[in-house]
Coordinates of C-alpha atoms and ligand atoms in Angstrom, one line a residue:
M1190 CA 128.1 114.6 123.0
D1191 CA 128.2 111.7 125.3
V1192 CA 128.3 108.5 124.8
T1193 CA 126.0 105.6 126.3
H1194 CA 125.8 101.8 126.3
D1195 CA 123.2 99.5 125.1
M1196 CA 122.8 96.2 126.8
N1197 CA 125.0 94.3 124.9
G1198 CA 127.7 96.9 126.1
Q1199 CA 128.2 98.4 123.1
K1200 CA 129.1 102.2 122.9
K1201 CA 126.4 104.2 120.8
W1202 CA 125.7 108.2 120.5
M1203 CA 122.9 109.8 122.3
Q1204 CA 121.0 110.9 119.3
L1205 CA 118.7 113.8 120.0
P1206 CA 116.6 116.1 117.4
R1207 CA 118.5 119.6 116.5
N1208 CA 115.7 121.4 116.3
V1209 CA 112.3 121.0 117.4
V1210 CA 109.7 123.9 116.3
I1211 CA 106.3 123.7 117.7
G1212 CA 103.6 126.3 117.7
N1213 CA 100.9 127.8 115.4
G1214 CA 101.6 127.8 111.9
V1215 CA 105.4 126.6 112.2
I1216 CA 104.8 124.2 109.3
N1217 CA 105.6 127.4 107.0
E1218 CA 109.1 127.3 109.0
V1219 CA 110.0 123.8 107.2
R1220 CA 112.1 126.0 104.6
D1221 CA 113.6 127.8 107.4
V1222 CA 114.4 124.8 109.3
C1223 CA 115.9 122.6 106.3
T1224 CA 118.1 125.7 105.2
D1225 CA 119.4 125.6 108.8
L1226 CA 120.5 122.2 108.7
K1227 CA 121.7 122.4 105.1
L1228 CA 119.4 120.5 103.8
I1229 CA 119.0 122.4 100.3
D1230 CA 117.9 119.6 97.9
N1231 CA 116.2 116.6 96.5
A1232 CA 113.7 116.4 99.2
L1233 CA 111.2 113.2 99.5
V1234 CA 108.1 114.0 101.2
V1235 CA 106.2 111.0 102.8
T1236 CA 102.8 111.7 103.8
G1237 CA 99.2 110.0 104.0
K1238 CA 96.4 109.8 101.7
S1239 CA 94.2 112.1 104.1
T1240 CA 97.4 114.2 105.5
K1241 CA 98.6 115.0 101.9
G1242 CA 96.0 117.6 101.8
I1243 CA 96.5 119.0 105.2
A1244 CA 99.9 119.4 105.5
G1245 CA 102.2 117.2 102.9
E1246 CA 101.5 119.4 99.7
I1247 CA 102.1 122.9 102.2
V1248 CA 105.7 121.1 102.7
Q1249 CA 106.2 120.3 99.2
D1250 CA 105.0 123.7 97.7
S1251 CA 107.2 125.9 100.6
L1252 CA 110.7 123.6 99.5
Q1253 CA 109.5 123.9 95.8
D1254 CA 109.3 127.3 96.2
A1255 CA 112.6 127.7 97.7
G1256 CA 114.2 125.9 94.3
Q1257 CA 114.4 122.7 95.9
N1258 CA 113.7 119.6 94.0
V1259 CA 111.0 117.7 96.0
E1260 CA 109.3 114.5 95.3
L1261 CA 106.1 113.5 97.1
V1262 CA 105.0 110.1 97.8
I1263 CA 102.1 108.6 99.8
S1264 CA 102.5 105.6 102.6
E1265 CA 99.9 103.5 102.8
S1266 CA 100.8 101.4 106.1
A1267 CA 103.7 100.8 108.3
S1268 CA 104.7 97.6 107.2
M1269 CA 108.5 96.5 106.1
K1270 CA 107.5 95.8 102.6
E1271 CA 106.0 99.8 102.3
V1272 CA 109.5 100.6 104.0
E1273 CA 111.6 99.1 101.0
R1274 CA 109.1 100.7 98.4
I1275 CA 109.7 104.0 99.5
R1276 CA 113.7 103.2 100.0
K1277 CA 113.4 102.4 96.3
H1278 CA 111.8 105.1 95.1
A1279 CA 113.9 107.7 97.4
I1280 CA 117.3 105.6 95.5
E1281 CA 115.3 106.3 92.4
S1282 CA 114.8 109.9 92.6
G1283 CA 118.4 110.4 94.2
T1284 CA 116.7 111.9 97.5
R1285 CA 119.0 113.7 100.0
Y1286 CA 116.7 113.5 102.8
F1287 CA 113.3 112.6 103.8
L1288 CA 110.3 114.8 105.4
G1289 CA 107.7 112.4 107.2
V1290 CA 104.4 114.6 107.3
G1291 CA 101.5 112.7 108.9
S1292 CA 100.4 110.2 111.4
G1293 CA 103.0 108.5 113.2
K1294 CA 102.6 105.3 110.8
T1295 CA 103.4 107.6 108.0
I1296 CA 106.8 109.1 110.3
D1297 CA 107.8 105.7 110.9
V1298 CA 108.3 104.4 107.6
A1299 CA 109.7 107.4 106.6
K1300 CA 112.1 107.7 109.8
L1301 CA 113.2 103.6 108.8
A1302 CA 113.6 104.4 105.1
A1303 CA 115.8 107.2 105.8
T1304 CA 118.0 105.2 108.8
E1305 CA 118.5 102.4 105.9
L1306 CA 119.7 104.8 103.5
E1307 CA 121.7 106.9 106.1
V1308 CA 120.3 110.2 105.2
P1309 CA 118.8 112.6 107.5
F1310 CA 115.0 112.9 108.3
I1311 CA 112.7 115.5 109.6
S1312 CA 109.6 114.7 111.3
V1313 CA 106.2 116.9 110.9
P1314 CA 103.9 115.2 112.6
T1315 CA 100.2 116.3 111.7
A1316 CA 99.0 114.3 115.2
A1317 CA 100.5 113.6 118.3
S1318 CA 99.3 110.0 119.3
H1319 CA 102.4 108.4 120.4
D1320 CA 106.0 109.4 121.1
G1321 CA 107.3 108.1 117.4
I1322 CA 106.8 111.1 116.5
V1323 CA 110.5 112.1 118.1
S1324 CA 112.3 109.2 119.1
S1325 CA 114.4 106.8 117.5
R1326 CA 112.4 104.1 117.1
A1327 CA 109.8 102.9 115.1
S1328 CA 107.3 100.6 115.5
I1329 CA 106.3 98.4 112.0
K1330 CA 103.6 95.8 111.6
D1331 CA 103.9 92.2 110.2
G1332 CA 101.0 90.7 109.9
R1333 CA 99.4 90.7 113.2
T1334 CA 102.8 91.6 114.9
T1335 CA 104.0 95.2 116.1
T1336 CA 108.0 95.3 116.3
S1337 CA 109.8 98.3 117.6
I1338 CA 112.9 98.4 115.4
Q1339 CA 115.9 101.2 116.7
A1340 CA 116.2 103.8 113.6
N1341 CA 118.1 107.2 113.7
A1342 CA 116.2 109.9 115.7
P1343 CA 114.3 113.0 113.5
M1344 CA 116.9 115.5 112.7
A1345 CA 114.3 118.2 113.6
V1346 CA 110.9 118.1 114.8
I1347 CA 107.9 120.5 113.4
A1348 CA 104.6 120.1 115.2
D1349 CA 102.5 123.0 114.2
T1350 CA 99.9 122.9 116.8
E1351 CA 97.1 124.3 114.9
I1352 CA 97.3 121.0 112.8
I1353 CA 97.4 118.8 115.4
A1354 CA 94.6 120.4 117.5
N1355 CA 92.4 120.0 114.0
A1356 CA 92.9 116.1 114.1
P1357 CA 90.6 113.7 115.7
Y1358 CA 90.9 114.5 119.4
R1359 CA 91.2 110.6 120.1
L1360 CA 94.8 110.8 118.5
L1361 CA 95.9 113.6 121.1
A1362 CA 94.2 111.3 123.8
A1363 CA 96.1 108.3 123.0
G1364 CA 99.4 110.3 123.0
C1365 CA 98.7 110.7 126.2
G1366 CA 98.2 107.4 127.4
D1367 CA 101.7 106.7 125.9
I1368 CA 103.0 109.6 127.9
I1369 CA 101.7 108.5 130.9
S1370 CA 102.8 104.8 130.3
N1371 CA 106.4 106.2 131.8
C1372 CA 105.0 105.8 135.1
T1373 CA 104.9 101.8 135.3
A1374 CA 108.0 101.7 132.4
V1375 CA 109.9 103.3 135.2
L1376 CA 108.9 101.2 137.8
D1377 CA 109.5 98.2 135.6
W1378 CA 112.8 99.6 134.9
Q1379 CA 113.6 100.2 138.5
L1380 CA 112.7 96.4 139.2
A1381 CA 115.3 95.2 136.5
S1382 CA 117.7 97.1 137.6
R1383 CA 117.6 95.4 141.3
L1384 CA 117.1 92.2 140.7
Q1385 CA 119.0 91.6 137.4
N1386 CA 121.3 94.8 137.0
V1387 CA 120.4 96.0 134.2
Q1388 CA 122.0 99.2 133.0
F1389 CA 119.8 101.8 134.5
S1390 CA 119.9 105.9 133.8
E1391 CA 118.8 108.1 136.6
Y1392 CA 118.6 111.0 134.5
A1393 CA 116.8 109.3 131.7
A1394 CA 114.4 107.5 134.6
A1395 CA 113.8 110.8 136.3
L1396 CA 113.0 112.7 133.4
A1397 CA 110.4 109.9 132.0
S1398 CA 108.4 110.0 135.0
M1399 CA 108.5 114.0 136.0
T1400 CA 107.1 114.1 132.2
A1401 CA 104.2 111.6 132.9
Q1402 CA 103.7 113.4 136.5
I1403 CA 103.4 116.7 134.9
L1404 CA 100.7 115.6 132.4
I1405 CA 99.1 113.9 135.1
D1406 CA 98.7 116.8 136.8
S1407 CA 97.5 118.9 134.4
A1408 CA 95.0 116.4 133.3
D1409 CA 91.6 118.7 133.7
S1410 CA 93.5 121.5 130.7
I1411 CA 93.9 118.7 128.1
K1412 CA 90.8 119.2 126.0
P1413 CA 89.6 118.7 122.3
E1414 CA 90.9 121.4 119.9
L1415 CA 93.1 123.4 122.1
E1416 CA 96.4 124.4 120.8
S1417 CA 97.7 125.1 124.5
S1418 CA 96.8 121.1 125.3
V1419 CA 98.6 120.2 121.8
R1420 CA 101.6 122.3 123.3
M1421 CA 101.8 120.6 126.4
V1422 CA 101.4 116.8 125.0
V1423 CA 103.5 117.7 122.2
K1424 CA 106.4 118.8 124.7
A1425 CA 105.8 115.5 126.8
L1426 CA 106.3 113.4 123.8
V1427 CA 109.8 115.1 123.3
S1428 CA 110.8 114.8 126.6
S1429 CA 110.1 111.3 126.3
G1430 CA 111.7 110.9 123.4
V1431 CA 114.8 112.4 124.9
A1432 CA 114.7 110.1 127.9
M1433 CA 114.9 107.5 125.5
S1434 CA 117.9 108.7 123.9
I1435 CA 119.9 109.1 126.9
A1436 CA 118.9 105.8 127.8
G1437 CA 120.0 104.4 125.0
S1438 CA 117.0 102.5 125.4
S1439 CA 112.9 102.4 125.1
R1440 CA 113.2 101.1 128.9
P1441 CA 112.1 104.8 130.3
A1442 CA 108.9 105.1 127.9
S1443 CA 108.1 101.3 127.6
G1444 CA 107.7 98.6 130.2
S1445 CA 105.4 95.7 131.0
E1446 CA 102.2 98.2 129.8
H1447 CA 103.9 98.4 126.3
M1448 CA 104.0 94.3 126.5
F1449 CA 100.4 94.5 127.3
S1450 CA 99.5 96.6 124.3
H1451 CA 101.7 94.7 122.0
A1452 CA 99.8 91.4 123.2
L1453 CA 96.4 93.0 122.7
D1454 CA 97.9 93.6 118.8
R1455 CA 98.2 89.9 118.7
V1456 CA 95.0 88.7 119.9
A1457 CA 92.4 91.2 119.7
D1458 CA 90.1 91.4 116.5
E1459 CA 90.5 94.9 115.8
P1460 CA 93.0 96.6 118.4
A1461 CA 92.6 100.0 119.6
L1462 CA 94.9 102.6 119.3
H1463 CA 98.7 101.7 120.4
G1464 CA 98.6 105.0 123.2
E1465 CA 95.1 103.9 124.3
Q1466 CA 96.0 100.4 124.9
C1467 CA 99.0 102.0 126.7
G1468 CA 96.9 104.0 129.4
V1469 CA 94.7 100.7 130.1
G1470 CA 97.9 98.7 130.5
T1471 CA 99.5 101.2 132.8
I1472 CA 96.4 101.2 135.0
L1473 CA 96.9 97.1 134.9
M1474 CA 100.5 97.2 135.6
M1475 CA 100.4 100.0 138.4
Y1476 CA 97.8 97.8 139.9
L1477 CA 100.3 95.0 140.1
H1478 CA 103.2 97.2 141.3
G1479 CA 101.2 98.1 144.1
G1480 CA 100.9 101.7 143.4
D1481 CA 97.9 104.0 143.2
W1482 CA 96.6 102.6 139.6
K1483 CA 93.1 105.0 140.6
R1484 CA 95.0 107.8 140.1
I1485 CA 96.4 107.1 136.5
S1486 CA 92.7 105.9 135.6
D1487 CA 91.4 109.1 137.1
A1488 CA 93.7 111.6 134.9
L1489 CA 93.1 108.9 132.0
K1490 CA 89.1 109.8 132.3
L1491 CA 89.8 113.5 132.7
I1492 CA 91.8 113.7 129.7
G1493 CA 89.1 111.2 127.3
A1494 CA 91.0 108.5 127.2
P1495 CA 89.6 105.1 127.3
T1496 CA 90.1 103.1 130.9
T1497 CA 87.8 100.1 130.0
A1498 CA 87.9 97.2 127.7
K1499 CA 84.4 98.9 126.4
E1500 CA 85.7 102.1 125.7
L1501 CA 88.7 100.4 123.8
G1502 CA 86.1 98.6 121.8
I1503 CA 87.6 95.2 122.9
E1504 CA 86.0 92.1 124.2
D1505 CA 86.8 91.5 128.0
K1506 CA 88.2 88.0 127.1
Y1507 CA 90.9 89.7 124.8
I1508 CA 92.2 91.5 128.0
L1509 CA 92.4 88.7 129.8
E1510 CA 94.3 86.9 127.1
A1511 CA 96.5 89.6 126.6
L1512 CA 97.4 89.7 129.9
V1513 CA 98.2 86.3 130.4
L1514 CA 100.7 86.2 127.0
S1515 CA 102.1 89.7 128.1
H1516 CA 105.3 88.7 129.5
T1517 CA 106.3 86.6 126.4
I1518 CA 106.2 89.6 123.8
R1519 CA 109.5 90.2 124.8
P1520 CA 111.0 88.2 127.1
E1521 CA 114.3 89.3 127.8
R1522 CA 112.7 92.8 129.5
Y1523 CA 112.2 92.0 132.8
T1524 CA 109.4 93.6 134.4
I1525 CA 106.6 93.3 137.1
L1526 CA 104.8 90.3 134.9
G1527 CA 107.5 88.1 135.8
T1528 CA 107.4 84.8 134.8
G1529 CA 103.6 85.7 133.7
L1530 CA 99.9 85.8 135.2
T1531 CA 98.0 83.0 135.5
P1532 CA 94.4 83.4 134.1
D1533 CA 92.5 83.7 137.3
A1534 CA 95.0 86.4 138.6
A1535 CA 94.6 87.9 135.1
E1536 CA 90.6 88.0 136.0
I1537 CA 91.4 89.2 139.7
V1538 CA 93.5 92.6 138.1
A1539 CA 91.4 93.4 135.4
R1540 CA 88.3 93.2 137.8
K1541 CA 89.9 95.1 140.4
T1542 CA 91.1 98.1 138.4
K1543 CA 87.4 97.9 136.8
V1544 CA 89.1 97.5 133.1
I1545 CA 86.7 94.6 132.8
S1546 CA 83.4 94.4 135.0
Ligands
ZN55 ZN1 104.4 103.8 123.4

């Protein structure tokens, strides 16, 4: 494998999942995937309250049928406290590998606990709401602040399209927003590379932006309850994850639009889903880049993802507050936000793009 360098010039491995299994009923292949990876005993299934019955227990049963010792634990939230609790549980039960079976939050908790214990982790998403289901990053909430933490990439991803198609469609539409955000993330990365000579990867940038373009071009075929839509979105999320692995950073899939989403998490009383906020963020940041923001907005509309403050369920004033705050979220990451928007500039952007009216 090639090595890549991070911002500090440190060498690190390009980490990619070894097995990616996507399709109808593939949850029943968990056992084969584990055997292939020589993961043959002492598994810990981390699952959610509602995803336990949908997928968690299926995974547990099928591994137990294969003679493995399997423990199952319910994860309630994506906080460091929760990661710590799961980690302790794993140490006590002699866990050799983790399976995160559930939504993005469950997967992030399992991923971080596995990384801390330096044991393998398998991602079994029941929804495709963001690229964390395949990437080496985990989002953890600490009060109102969400932090993206570097972790190990999953050894395998098992995405059952039937299960994901039965999850609320809102989650899949949010996943599309997270993919479409590659458009502005790559523009921000190019800008930072020109202005500040930050490490840039042509391959990672091309892959990330192509992934978003394909999804935008196919926006009219993303529909509720269709396994073909799920397959397309999951493949795009895998692609984005691979782009981040090649880059050795989240740059290809996270720029100013993600900073806007993190800012909204801080200021809004009830933030929307990560991918939903990133989608709206992409409209706003594409306007700032002088690009075709309408194309982004039209694609999101076709998919059925929010394009306005109202559809996000967030008051206009919080959108404006977040816009002004965005550049402070990750100051070391140079983006189109530069040194920040003034309140009146923020209002112009939000009105012109019809995010607020
Ligand atoms: Zn994201």
